Structure formats: C-alpha cells, structure tokens
C-alpha cells in the first residue's frame, strides 16, 4: 500500500479536476502517485488546452489519441487549490492486530471506521466498539 493513498473526490474546477484525475486523486499531489497520465482525443479541446498549459506535458500520441502527464507546476496548482478550498482529506496511519495501514480519511475517527470496514469482512464477529478501542490512529505528515 502506498504512503500517498487515493481519495474519492470530485473538484468543481474542471481544469484542476483533470489534474487530480490524471494523478489518481492522491491525498498529497506533491508526493509519489501511482499514475500520471491523461488520454484525450488528439484534436480535442482538452488536448489544445493541455498543450498550451504549463500544468501539462505531452508525452505521446497514437492513432487519434494524445497522452499528457502532469508537470510539477500542475502538481503545485492542485496542491494550492486543495488548500484554498479546505480539502479535508489527510493521510492517517491505523494500527490494529499488529498491522499498520495508511488510509485517506477526514478525521481519526473516520480513519478507524474505514479501516474497520476493510477488516470486518474477515473478522465478522468483530464489533466496531472493540476495534476502535484496540486500534491506534494518527495523522501522517504529508
């Protein structure tokens, strides 16, 4: 599991949302991401906008598709946007049963509950109240 988990979010600013999507919607846009690409029609409106933007670098073209990667300037633009809108997602470390996971959450309680949902499939007798009492969670520096 990555130390830069993904987030399920949609951003109203479409240009910034494309950057977020291309990076795989990471908690920390400046950190390592599991992907960095966006495919669009070679002659599309998006391709023309991406080619003219310092936030994108064209990395290839095949058939009628153009492929772009987010630049460092694009990552910074996403980071600044997330800060400006008060994006609540943060990385948390949750330890339970000798195992530690890094998870994206909006609070320590949310991190514990999300982790509980992940493990409760395997431990059907486990109650959340018991899990929450045993699990340790902390915010991870981004």
Coordinates of C-alpha atoms in Angstrom, one line a residue:
X1 CA 0.0 0.0 0.0
X2 CA 1.3 3.5 -0.8
X3 CA 2.0 6.1 1.7
X4 CA 0.1 8.5 -0.5
X5 CA -3.4 7.0 -0.6
X6 CA -6.1 7.9 -3.1
X7 CA -9.2 9.9 -2.3
X8 CA -12.7 9.6 -3.7
X9 CA -13.4 13.3 -4.6
X10 CA -14.6 15.5 -7.5
X11 CA -13.4 19.0 -7.8
X12 CA -15.8 21.7 -9.3
X13 CA -12.9 23.4 -11.2
X14 CA -12.7 21.1 -14.2
X15 CA -9.1 22.0 -15.2
X16 CA -7.9 21.2 -11.7
X17 CA -10.1 18.1 -11.6
X18 CA -8.4 16.8 -14.7
X19 CA -5.0 17.2 -13.0
X20 CA -6.4 15.4 -9.9
X21 CA -7.8 12.6 -12.1
X22 CA -4.5 12.2 -14.0
X23 CA -2.6 11.7 -10.8
X24 CA -5.1 9.2 -9.4
X25 CA -6.6 11.6 -6.9
X26 CA -3.9 11.5 -4.3
X27 CA -4.1 12.9 -0.8
X28 CA -0.8 14.7 -1.5
X29 CA -0.3 15.9 -5.1
X30 CA 3.4 16.6 -4.5
X31 CA 4.1 13.0 -3.3
X32 CA 4.6 9.9 -5.3
X33 CA 1.5 8.9 -7.2
X34 CA 0.6 5.5 -8.7
X35 CA -0.2 7.2 -12.1
X36 CA 0.4 10.3 -14.0
X37 CA -1.3 10.3 -17.4
X38 CA -4.4 11.6 -19.2
X39 CA -5.6 10.4 -22.6
X40 CA -7.8 12.5 -24.8
X41 CA -8.6 13.0 -28.4
X42 CA -5.6 14.3 -30.3
X43 CA -7.6 17.1 -31.9
X44 CA -9.9 17.7 -28.9
X45 CA -10.5 20.9 -27.0
X46 CA -8.8 19.3 -23.9
X47 CA -5.7 18.4 -26.0
X48 CA -5.4 22.0 -27.2
X49 CA -5.8 23.4 -23.7
X50 CA -3.3 20.9 -22.2
X51 CA -0.7 21.7 -24.8
X52 CA -1.0 25.4 -24.1
X53 CA -0.8 25.0 -20.3
X54 CA 2.3 24.8 -18.1
X55 CA 0.5 22.2 -16.0
X56 CA 0.8 19.6 -18.7
X57 CA 3.5 17.9 -20.8
X58 CA 2.6 16.0 -23.9
X59 CA 4.1 12.5 -23.6
X60 CA 2.9 10.9 -26.8
X61 CA 0.3 10.4 -29.5
X62 CA -1.0 7.3 -31.1
X63 CA -3.8 6.9 -33.6
X64 CA -6.3 9.6 -32.7
X65 CA -5.3 9.9 -29.0
X66 CA -2.9 12.3 -27.3
X67 CA -1.3 11.5 -23.9
X68 CA -0.3 14.1 -21.3
X69 CA 1.4 14.0 -17.9
X70 CA 1.1 16.5 -15.1
X71 CA 4.1 18.7 -14.6
X72 CA 5.5 19.9 -11.3
X73 CA 3.6 23.2 -11.9
X74 CA 0.4 21.2 -12.3
X75 CA 1.0 19.3 -9.1
X76 CA 1.6 22.7 -7.3
X77 CA -1.6 24.1 -8.8
X78 CA -3.5 21.2 -7.5
X79 CA -1.9 21.4 -4.0
X80 CA -2.7 25.2 -3.8
X81 CA -6.3 24.6 -5.0
X82 CA -6.9 21.8 -2.4
X83 CA -5.6 24.2 0.3
X84 CA -7.7 27.1 -0.9
X85 CA -10.9 25.0 -0.8
X86 CA -10.1 23.5 2.6
X87 CA -10.0 19.9 1.3
X88 CA -10.5 17.7 4.4
X89 CA -8.6 14.6 3.2
X90 CA -5.5 13.7 5.1
X91 CA -3.3 10.6 5.4
X92 CA -3.7 8.6 8.6
X93 CA -1.8 5.6 9.9
X94 CA -4.0 3.0 11.6
X95 CA -2.5 0.1 13.5
X96 CA -4.6 -2.9 14.6
X97 CA -3.7 -6.5 15.3
X98 CA 0.0 -5.9 14.5
X99 CA -0.7 -4.5 11.1
X100 CA -0.4 -0.8 10.0
X101 CA -2.2 0.7 7.0
X102 CA -2.0 4.2 5.6
X103 CA -5.5 5.4 4.7
X104 CA -7.1 8.6 3.4
X105 CA -9.7 10.0 5.8
X106 CA -11.3 13.2 7.0
X107 CA -10.6 12.5 10.7
X108 CA -9.0 10.0 13.1
X109 CA -12.5 8.5 13.8
X110 CA -13.2 8.3 10.0
X111 CA -9.8 6.6 9.5
X112 CA -10.6 4.0 12.2
X113 CA -14.1 3.3 10.8
X114 CA -12.8 3.0 7.2
X115 CA -10.2 0.5 8.4
X116 CA -12.7 -1.4 10.5
X117 CA -14.9 -1.7 7.4
X118 CA -11.9 -3.2 5.5
X119 CA -11.1 -5.8 8.2
X120 CA -14.6 -6.6 9.3
X121 CA -15.2 -8.8 6.2
X122 CA -12.5 -11.2 7.6
X123 CA -13.4 -10.8 11.2
X124 CA -17.2 -10.9 11.1
X125 CA -17.5 -11.2 14.9
X126 CA -15.5 -8.0 15.5
X127 CA -17.6 -5.1 16.7
X128 CA -16.6 -1.5 15.9
X129 CA -16.5 -0.5 19.5
X130 CA -13.9 -3.2 20.2
X131 CA -11.9 -2.4 17.1
X132 CA -11.9 1.3 18.0
X133 CA -10.7 0.6 21.5
X134 CA -7.8 -1.5 20.2
X135 CA -6.8 0.4 17.1
X136 CA -4.3 3.2 17.2
X137 CA -4.6 6.0 14.6
X138 CA -2.5 9.1 14.0
X139 CA -2.2 11.7 11.3
X140 CA 0.7 11.1 9.0
X141 CA 2.8 14.1 7.9
X142 CA 2.2 14.9 4.3

